[in-house]
Coordinates of C-alpha atoms in Angstrom, one line a residue:
M1 CA 78.9 -163.5 49.5
E2 CA 80.9 -161.3 51.9
H3 CA 84.4 -160.0 50.9
P4 CA 87.2 -162.2 52.3
S5 CA 88.7 -160.5 55.3
N6 CA 91.9 -162.6 55.6
L7 CA 94.2 -165.0 53.8
N8 CA 92.3 -168.1 55.0
D9 CA 89.0 -166.7 53.6
M10 CA 90.7 -166.1 50.3
K11 CA 92.1 -169.6 50.2
H12 CA 88.6 -170.9 51.0
L13 CA 87.1 -168.7 48.2
A14 CA 89.7 -170.0 45.8
K15 CA 88.7 -173.6 46.6
I16 CA 85.1 -172.8 46.0
C17 CA 85.9 -171.2 42.7
T18 CA 88.0 -174.2 41.6
A19 CA 85.1 -176.6 42.6
L20 CA 82.6 -174.4 40.7
I21 CA 84.8 -174.5 37.5
L22 CA 85.1 -178.2 37.7
F23 CA 81.4 -178.6 38.3
C24 CA 80.6 -176.4 35.3
S25 CA 82.9 -178.3 33.1
L26 CA 81.4 -181.6 34.1
S27 CA 77.8 -180.5 34.0
G28 CA 78.2 -178.6 30.7
H29 CA 80.1 -179.6 27.6
G30 CA 83.3 -180.8 29.1
Q31 CA 86.6 -178.9 29.2
G32 CA 88.4 -178.7 25.9
Q33 CA 91.9 -177.8 24.9
Q34 CA 92.5 -174.6 26.8
N35 CA 93.7 -171.6 24.9
Y36 CA 93.7 -173.6 21.7
Q37 CA 95.2 -171.7 18.7
P38 CA 95.0 -173.8 15.5
S39 CA 98.3 -174.0 13.7
P40 CA 98.8 -172.7 10.1
E41 CA 98.8 -176.4 9.0
N42 CA 95.5 -177.0 10.8
L43 CA 93.8 -173.9 9.3
E44 CA 95.0 -175.1 5.8
A45 CA 93.6 -178.5 6.6
R46 CA 90.2 -177.0 7.6
Q47 CA 90.1 -175.1 4.2
W48 CA 90.8 -178.4 2.4
F49 CA 88.1 -180.1 4.4
Q50 CA 85.6 -177.4 3.7
D51 CA 86.2 -177.7 0.0
A52 CA 86.3 -181.5 -0.2
K53 CA 82.5 -181.9 0.3
F54 CA 82.3 -185.7 0.0
G55 CA 83.8 -188.6 2.0
L56 CA 83.3 -192.3 2.7
F57 CA 82.4 -193.5 6.2
V58 CA 83.2 -197.1 7.0
H59 CA 81.7 -199.0 10.0
W60 CA 83.6 -202.3 10.1
G61 CA 84.4 -204.7 12.9
V62 CA 83.8 -208.1 14.3
Y63 CA 80.1 -207.2 14.7
S64 CA 79.8 -207.7 10.9
I65 CA 79.9 -211.4 11.5
L66 CA 76.4 -211.3 13.1
G67 CA 75.0 -209.1 10.3
D68 CA 72.9 -207.1 12.7
G69 CA 74.6 -203.7 12.8
E70 CA 77.4 -202.3 15.0
W71 CA 75.2 -202.0 18.1
V72 CA 74.4 -205.8 18.2
M73 CA 76.3 -206.3 21.4
N74 CA 74.1 -203.8 23.2
N75 CA 70.9 -204.5 21.3
Q76 CA 71.0 -208.3 22.0
N77 CA 72.7 -207.9 25.4
I78 CA 75.5 -210.4 24.3
P79 CA 77.6 -211.4 27.3
V80 CA 81.2 -210.1 27.2
D81 CA 82.7 -213.6 27.2
A82 CA 80.4 -214.7 24.4
Y83 CA 81.1 -211.7 22.2
E84 CA 84.8 -212.2 22.7
K85 CA 84.5 -215.4 20.7
L86 CA 83.7 -213.4 17.5
P87 CA 87.3 -212.5 16.6
A88 CA 88.1 -216.2 16.1
F89 CA 85.6 -216.2 13.2
F90 CA 86.8 -212.9 11.7
N91 CA 88.9 -213.5 8.6
P92 CA 88.3 -210.9 5.9
I93 CA 90.4 -212.5 3.2
D94 CA 88.6 -210.6 0.4
F95 CA 89.6 -207.2 1.8
D96 CA 91.4 -205.2 -0.8
A97 CA 92.4 -201.7 0.3
E98 CA 93.4 -200.6 -3.2
E99 CA 90.0 -201.6 -4.5
W100 CA 88.3 -199.6 -1.7
V101 CA 90.3 -196.5 -2.5
K102 CA 89.6 -196.9 -6.3
M103 CA 85.9 -197.1 -5.5
V104 CA 86.2 -193.9 -3.3
K105 CA 87.9 -192.0 -6.1
D106 CA 85.4 -193.1 -8.7
A107 CA 82.6 -191.9 -6.4
G108 CA 84.1 -188.5 -6.3
M109 CA 85.0 -188.8 -2.6
K110 CA 88.1 -187.0 -1.2
Y111 CA 88.6 -188.9 2.1
I112 CA 87.8 -192.0 4.1
T113 CA 86.8 -192.1 7.8
I114 CA 87.0 -195.7 9.2
T115 CA 86.3 -197.2 12.6
S116 CA 89.5 -197.9 14.4
R117 CA 87.6 -199.0 17.5
H118 CA 83.8 -199.0 18.0
H119 CA 81.7 -199.2 21.1
D120 CA 82.2 -203.0 21.4
G121 CA 85.9 -202.3 22.3
F122 CA 87.5 -204.3 19.5
S123 CA 90.4 -202.6 17.9
M124 CA 90.7 -202.9 14.1
F125 CA 94.5 -202.1 14.1
D126 CA 97.7 -203.3 15.6
T127 CA 97.7 -201.9 19.1
K128 CA 100.0 -202.8 22.0
A129 CA 97.5 -201.4 24.5
S130 CA 95.3 -204.6 24.2
D131 CA 95.4 -208.1 22.7
Y132 CA 91.7 -207.6 21.7
N133 CA 92.6 -206.5 18.2
I134 CA 92.5 -207.7 14.6
V135 CA 96.2 -208.7 14.5
D136 CA 96.4 -210.6 17.8
S137 CA 92.9 -212.1 18.0
T138 CA 91.8 -213.1 14.5
P139 CA 92.9 -215.7 12.0
Y140 CA 93.4 -212.9 9.5
G141 CA 96.2 -211.5 11.6
K142 CA 96.9 -208.3 9.5
D143 CA 96.4 -204.6 10.1
V144 CA 93.6 -203.4 7.8
L145 CA 94.2 -199.8 8.8
K146 CA 97.8 -200.0 7.8
Q147 CA 96.8 -201.4 4.4
L148 CA 94.2 -198.7 3.9
A149 CA 96.6 -195.9 5.0
D150 CA 99.2 -197.1 2.4
A151 CA 96.5 -197.3 -0.3
C152 CA 95.2 -193.8 0.6
K153 CA 98.7 -192.3 0.5
K154 CA 99.3 -193.8 -2.9
E155 CA 96.1 -192.3 -4.4
D156 CA 96.1 -189.0 -2.5
I157 CA 93.0 -189.8 -0.5
K158 CA 92.9 -188.4 3.1
L159 CA 92.4 -190.8 6.0
F160 CA 90.4 -190.1 9.2
F161 CA 90.1 -192.5 12.1
Y162 CA 86.8 -192.9 13.9
Y163 CA 87.5 -193.5 17.6
S164 CA 84.9 -194.6 20.2
L165 CA 85.1 -192.9 23.6
L166 CA 82.8 -195.5 25.1
D167 CA 83.6 -199.1 25.5
W168 CA 81.3 -202.1 26.4
N169 CA 84.3 -204.4 26.9
R170 CA 86.9 -202.8 29.1
D171 CA 86.3 -202.9 32.9
D172 CA 88.2 -199.6 33.2
Y173 CA 85.3 -197.8 31.3
Y174 CA 83.8 -197.2 34.7
P175 CA 81.6 -195.5 35.8
R176 CA 79.5 -197.0 33.1
G177 CA 77.4 -194.8 30.8
R178 CA 73.8 -195.0 29.7
T179 CA 74.3 -197.8 27.2
G180 CA 75.4 -201.4 27.5
T181 CA 73.8 -201.7 31.0
G182 CA 72.2 -205.1 30.1
I183 CA 75.4 -206.7 28.9
P184 CA 76.4 -209.5 31.3
G185 CA 80.0 -209.8 32.5
R186 CA 81.0 -206.1 32.6
G187 CA 83.4 -205.5 35.5
E188 CA 84.4 -202.4 37.5
G189 CA 87.7 -200.7 37.0
E190 CA 89.5 -197.3 37.1
W191 CA 88.5 -194.4 34.9
K192 CA 92.0 -192.9 35.0
N193 CA 93.4 -196.2 33.5
Y194 CA 90.8 -195.9 30.7
I195 CA 91.9 -192.4 29.9
E196 CA 95.5 -193.6 29.7
F197 CA 94.5 -196.5 27.5
M198 CA 92.9 -194.1 25.0
K199 CA 95.9 -191.8 25.0
T200 CA 98.1 -194.9 24.2
Q201 CA 95.9 -195.9 21.3
L202 CA 95.6 -192.4 19.9
T203 CA 99.4 -192.0 20.1
E204 CA 99.7 -195.3 18.1
L205 CA 97.1 -194.1 15.5
L206 CA 98.9 -190.8 15.0
T207 CA 102.4 -192.4 15.0
N208 CA 102.2 -195.6 12.9
Y209 CA 100.0 -194.7 10.0
G210 CA 101.5 -191.6 8.4
D211 CA 99.7 -188.3 8.1
I212 CA 96.2 -188.6 9.5
A213 CA 93.6 -186.0 8.4
G214 CA 91.5 -186.2 11.4
I215 CA 90.1 -188.0 14.5
W216 CA 86.3 -188.6 14.6
F217 CA 85.2 -189.1 18.3
D218 CA 81.9 -190.7 19.3
G219 CA 80.3 -191.7 22.6
H220 CA 80.5 -188.5 24.6
W221 CA 76.7 -188.7 25.0
D222 CA 77.0 -192.0 26.8
Q223 CA 78.1 -190.2 29.9
K224 CA 75.5 -187.5 29.8
E225 CA 72.2 -187.6 31.6
W226 CA 69.2 -187.9 29.2
D227 CA 65.6 -187.3 30.0
G228 CA 64.3 -188.6 26.7
K229 CA 64.2 -185.1 25.2
K230 CA 67.5 -183.4 25.9
F231 CA 71.0 -184.0 27.4
G232 CA 71.7 -183.0 31.0
K233 CA 74.8 -183.1 33.2
L234 CA 78.0 -184.7 32.1
K235 CA 79.0 -187.4 34.7
V236 CA 82.7 -187.8 34.0
D237 CA 85.8 -185.9 33.0
W238 CA 86.9 -186.9 29.5
H239 CA 90.2 -185.2 29.9
Y240 CA 89.7 -183.5 26.5
N241 CA 92.3 -180.9 27.4
E242 CA 95.0 -183.6 27.5
I243 CA 93.6 -185.7 24.7
Y244 CA 93.0 -182.9 22.2
K245 CA 96.4 -181.4 23.0
L246 CA 98.1 -184.8 22.5
I247 CA 96.5 -185.1 19.0
H248 CA 97.5 -181.6 18.0
D249 CA 101.0 -182.0 19.4
L250 CA 101.5 -185.2 17.5
Q251 CA 100.0 -184.0 14.2
P252 CA 99.1 -180.3 14.2
Q253 CA 97.2 -180.5 10.9
C254 CA 95.0 -183.3 12.3
L255 CA 91.4 -182.2 12.5
I256 CA 89.4 -183.1 15.7
G257 CA 85.6 -183.6 15.5
N258 CA 83.4 -185.0 18.3
N259 CA 79.9 -186.5 17.7
H260 CA 78.6 -185.1 21.0
H261 CA 75.5 -183.3 19.6
I262 CA 76.3 -180.1 21.5
A263 CA 78.1 -176.8 20.6
P264 CA 81.8 -177.2 19.7
I265 CA 84.2 -177.7 22.5
E266 CA 87.5 -175.7 22.5
G267 CA 90.1 -177.7 20.6
E268 CA 87.8 -179.1 18.0
D269 CA 88.3 -178.3 14.3
F270 CA 85.1 -179.3 12.6
Q271 CA 81.5 -179.9 13.7
M272 CA 79.5 -183.0 12.6
F273 CA 75.8 -183.7 12.4
E274 CA 74.6 -187.3 12.6
K275 CA 71.9 -188.4 10.1
D276 CA 70.7 -184.8 9.9
L277 CA 71.4 -181.5 8.1
P278 CA 72.9 -178.8 10.4
G279 CA 70.5 -177.7 13.1
R280 CA 67.5 -179.6 11.8
N281 CA 67.6 -182.2 14.6
T282 CA 64.9 -184.4 13.1
T283 CA 66.4 -187.4 15.1
G284 CA 65.5 -185.8 18.5
F285 CA 69.1 -186.4 19.8
G286 CA 70.9 -184.2 17.3
T287 CA 72.5 -180.8 17.5
S288 CA 70.1 -177.9 17.9
E289 CA 70.2 -174.8 15.7
S290 CA 71.4 -172.7 18.6
D291 CA 74.5 -175.0 19.0
I292 CA 75.8 -174.6 15.5
G293 CA 79.3 -173.1 15.6
Q294 CA 81.7 -171.4 13.2
L295 CA 83.8 -174.5 12.3
P296 CA 83.6 -176.5 9.0
F297 CA 80.5 -178.8 8.9
E298 CA 80.1 -182.4 8.1
V299 CA 76.9 -184.4 7.8
C300 CA 77.1 -188.2 8.1
E301 CA 74.4 -190.5 6.7
T302 CA 73.8 -194.2 5.8
I303 CA 73.2 -195.6 2.3
N304 CA 70.6 -197.9 3.8
G305 CA 69.3 -197.8 7.4
S306 CA 72.4 -199.2 9.1
W307 CA 75.9 -198.1 9.9
G308 CA 77.4 -201.6 10.3
F309 CA 76.7 -204.5 8.0
N310 CA 73.0 -205.6 8.4
L311 CA 71.9 -208.6 6.4
Q312 CA 68.2 -207.8 6.7
D313 CA 68.4 -204.0 5.8
R314 CA 66.7 -203.3 2.5
K315 CA 66.2 -199.6 3.0
H316 CA 68.6 -198.6 0.3
K317 CA 68.4 -194.9 -0.6
S318 CA 67.8 -194.1 -4.3
E319 CA 70.2 -192.2 -6.5
K320 CA 67.8 -189.2 -6.2
E321 CA 67.8 -189.3 -2.4
L322 CA 71.6 -189.5 -2.2
V323 CA 72.3 -186.8 -4.8
Q324 CA 69.8 -184.5 -3.2
Y325 CA 71.3 -185.2 0.2
I326 CA 74.8 -184.0 -0.9
V327 CA 73.2 -181.0 -2.6
K328 CA 71.4 -180.0 0.5
A329 CA 74.5 -180.6 2.6
A330 CA 76.5 -178.4 0.3
G331 CA 73.7 -175.8 0.5
Y332 CA 74.6 -175.5 4.2
G333 CA 78.3 -175.3 3.3
S334 CA 78.7 -178.9 4.7
N335 CA 80.5 -182.1 3.7
L336 CA 78.6 -185.3 3.3
L337 CA 80.2 -188.4 4.9
L338 CA 78.3 -191.3 3.3
N339 CA 78.6 -194.7 5.1
V340 CA 79.1 -198.3 4.0
G341 CA 79.2 -201.3 6.3
P342 CA 81.5 -203.9 4.8
M343 CA 80.7 -207.6 5.1
P344 CA 82.8 -209.9 7.3
N345 CA 84.7 -211.1 4.3
G346 CA 86.0 -207.5 3.6
K347 CA 83.8 -206.8 0.6
I348 CA 81.3 -204.0 0.3
Q349 CA 77.8 -205.1 -0.9
D350 CA 77.0 -204.6 -4.5
E351 CA 74.0 -202.3 -3.9
H352 CA 76.2 -199.9 -2.1
K353 CA 79.0 -200.0 -4.7
E354 CA 76.3 -199.2 -7.3
S355 CA 75.1 -196.3 -5.3
L356 CA 78.6 -194.9 -5.0
K357 CA 79.1 -195.3 -8.8
Q358 CA 75.9 -193.3 -9.5
M359 CA 77.1 -190.6 -7.2
G360 CA 80.5 -190.5 -9.0
D361 CA 78.8 -190.3 -12.4
W362 CA 76.6 -187.4 -11.2
L363 CA 79.6 -185.5 -9.7
R364 CA 81.7 -185.9 -12.8
K365 CA 79.0 -183.9 -14.6
N366 CA 78.0 -181.5 -11.9
G367 CA 80.9 -181.5 -9.3
E368 CA 81.7 -177.9 -10.1
T369 CA 78.5 -176.9 -8.4
I370 CA 79.5 -178.8 -5.2
Y371 CA 83.3 -178.9 -4.7
G372 CA 84.9 -175.8 -3.4
T373 CA 81.6 -174.0 -2.9
K374 CA 80.2 -172.3 0.1
A375 CA 76.6 -172.1 1.3
G376 CA 74.6 -170.0 -1.2
P377 CA 72.4 -167.0 -0.3
S378 CA 69.1 -169.0 -0.2
G379 CA 67.8 -172.2 1.3
P380 CA 68.2 -175.1 1.5
T381 CA 64.5 -176.0 1.4
D382 CA 62.7 -179.1 0.1
E383 CA 62.4 -177.3 -3.2
Y384 CA 65.9 -176.0 -3.7
A385 CA 69.4 -175.4 -2.4
T386 CA 72.0 -172.9 -3.5
T387 CA 75.8 -173.0 -3.5
Q388 CA 78.2 -170.3 -4.4
K389 CA 81.7 -169.9 -5.8
G390 CA 82.9 -166.3 -6.3
K391 CA 80.4 -164.4 -8.4
T392 CA 78.6 -167.6 -9.5
I393 CA 75.6 -169.0 -7.7
Y394 CA 74.3 -172.5 -8.4
V395 CA 70.6 -173.0 -7.8
H396 CA 69.7 -176.7 -7.4
L397 CA 66.0 -177.3 -8.1
L398 CA 65.0 -180.5 -6.3
Q399 CA 61.3 -180.7 -7.3
N400 CA 59.9 -180.7 -10.8
K401 CA 57.9 -177.5 -11.0
D402 CA 57.1 -175.1 -13.8
V403 CA 57.5 -172.1 -11.5
V404 CA 59.9 -171.7 -8.6
F405 CA 60.1 -168.7 -6.3
I406 CA 63.2 -168.1 -4.2
E407 CA 62.0 -165.8 -1.5
G408 CA 64.3 -162.9 -0.4
F409 CA 66.8 -163.3 -3.2
N410 CA 68.2 -159.8 -3.8
Q411 CA 71.5 -160.3 -5.6
R412 CA 72.5 -158.2 -8.6
I413 CA 72.1 -160.5 -11.6
K414 CA 74.2 -160.4 -14.8
Q415 CA 72.7 -163.5 -16.4
I416 CA 70.9 -166.7 -15.6
T417 CA 71.4 -169.9 -17.7
Y418 CA 70.9 -173.6 -17.4
Y419 CA 74.1 -175.1 -16.0
G420 CA 76.5 -176.3 -18.7
T421 CA 74.7 -174.4 -21.5
Q422 CA 74.3 -170.9 -22.7
Q423 CA 70.5 -171.2 -22.7
K424 CA 68.9 -168.3 -20.8
V425 CA 66.4 -169.0 -18.0
T426 CA 63.1 -167.1 -18.0
H427 CA 63.1 -165.2 -14.8
E428 CA 61.8 -162.2 -12.9
L429 CA 63.5 -160.4 -10.0
N430 CA 61.3 -158.2 -7.7
D431 CA 61.3 -156.8 -4.2
Y432 CA 60.2 -160.2 -2.8
G433 CA 62.7 -162.5 -4.5
L434 CA 63.5 -164.4 -7.7
L435 CA 60.9 -166.1 -9.9
L436 CA 62.2 -168.9 -12.2
K437 CA 60.1 -170.4 -15.0
I438 CA 61.3 -173.9 -16.0
P439 CA 59.6 -175.6 -18.9
K440 CA 59.0 -179.3 -18.5
D441 CA 61.5 -180.3 -21.2
R442 CA 64.3 -178.6 -19.1
Q443 CA 63.3 -180.3 -15.8
D444 CA 65.8 -182.9 -14.5
P445 CA 64.2 -185.7 -12.5
I446 CA 67.0 -185.5 -9.9
D447 CA 68.3 -181.9 -9.9
T448 CA 67.8 -179.1 -12.4
I449 CA 70.8 -176.8 -12.0
I450 CA 70.6 -173.1 -12.7
E451 CA 73.7 -171.0 -13.0
I452 CA 73.5 -167.3 -11.9
T453 CA 76.3 -165.0 -12.8
L454 CA 76.4 -161.9 -10.6
R455 CA 77.4 -158.4 -11.6

């Protein structure tokens, strides 16, 4: 390009540069909160989050009536006017916020993340931005998020709100994204009105429910091109600069995460990984290893195979699978956000309550090896994961083997014992790593924990 020779050329060049910046922001990750400097309260909240390690995810909405998961509107292509009949049947008279929070505490969880609005567009809180909400459109007529916020405050459990960016109900969610294209009755509206609608609802969520620990966004990927293998160009402007700033202005400590499956965007405070350990991307749509950032991590996973209540889902994970998942997540320095999908009556199914009880029992015995730890020096692998707290390393052996070799381990060891005892572990440290010998009578069927004290 030639150097501009006059003022008009310079103006023309400035326009080109502005267009290029806009294009890059739309075709890339989207523009975040510019020049974001996290507040002291936010940094403190990040540290709390990093230490918490375990939370409850709740996917709950009118879709629970149909018992076929939270994507039922899309998967069955239910017309908008037919789906809008569901709120009239939604009456969760057995919902007990205090019972939920007690269950969370007993499970060893430190926070709850609940759907305030999912992709079907129905709001589970008292919003003035739309009548399509639990207070105005259901016989129940009460704000479940307010009840939950009050119960959480009483028991010192932090509360996060999941908030869907995409919406299969509102005409103003236009241009439409990749999903919901077969749903009859969707109209055309104005994108700018949709952005204002979201700002109004987020303001309500961060004004009417006390201190909120975080906002958990989902749906960014709906507006990205997808070739079946990787995401391409972003087709809309999500106005993250305005939305993220709004959130941090209203509640500076509030952590922002976005389930977009790409590298963190400026203004975000933690990075989440859906149904996957960080960087593994076994799902095919997840975050690649090269997109892992420096923010606190969170892995979200289901107890069975569904997020929302699914009557036919029998794929309940065993105690061993769930315990080993939190162990591997902690081995990455990550939290585990474990999901339940409450039934339409407001109760959580017994199988899931039992799973949470088992997790709580295990954490009461072994929580010291998880809470407040950082990623250890080795792993995680299918055989083991390591966590660390100061000069103590916890080695979690996940397979029953007489001999385990931890390749590349080169720490200066003071002693190695079985966790919770003074019994020494037979071991050998050489130039290649650490060899552990575990007799069969010391092998735990779920997780054999070894405690290494460093010099």
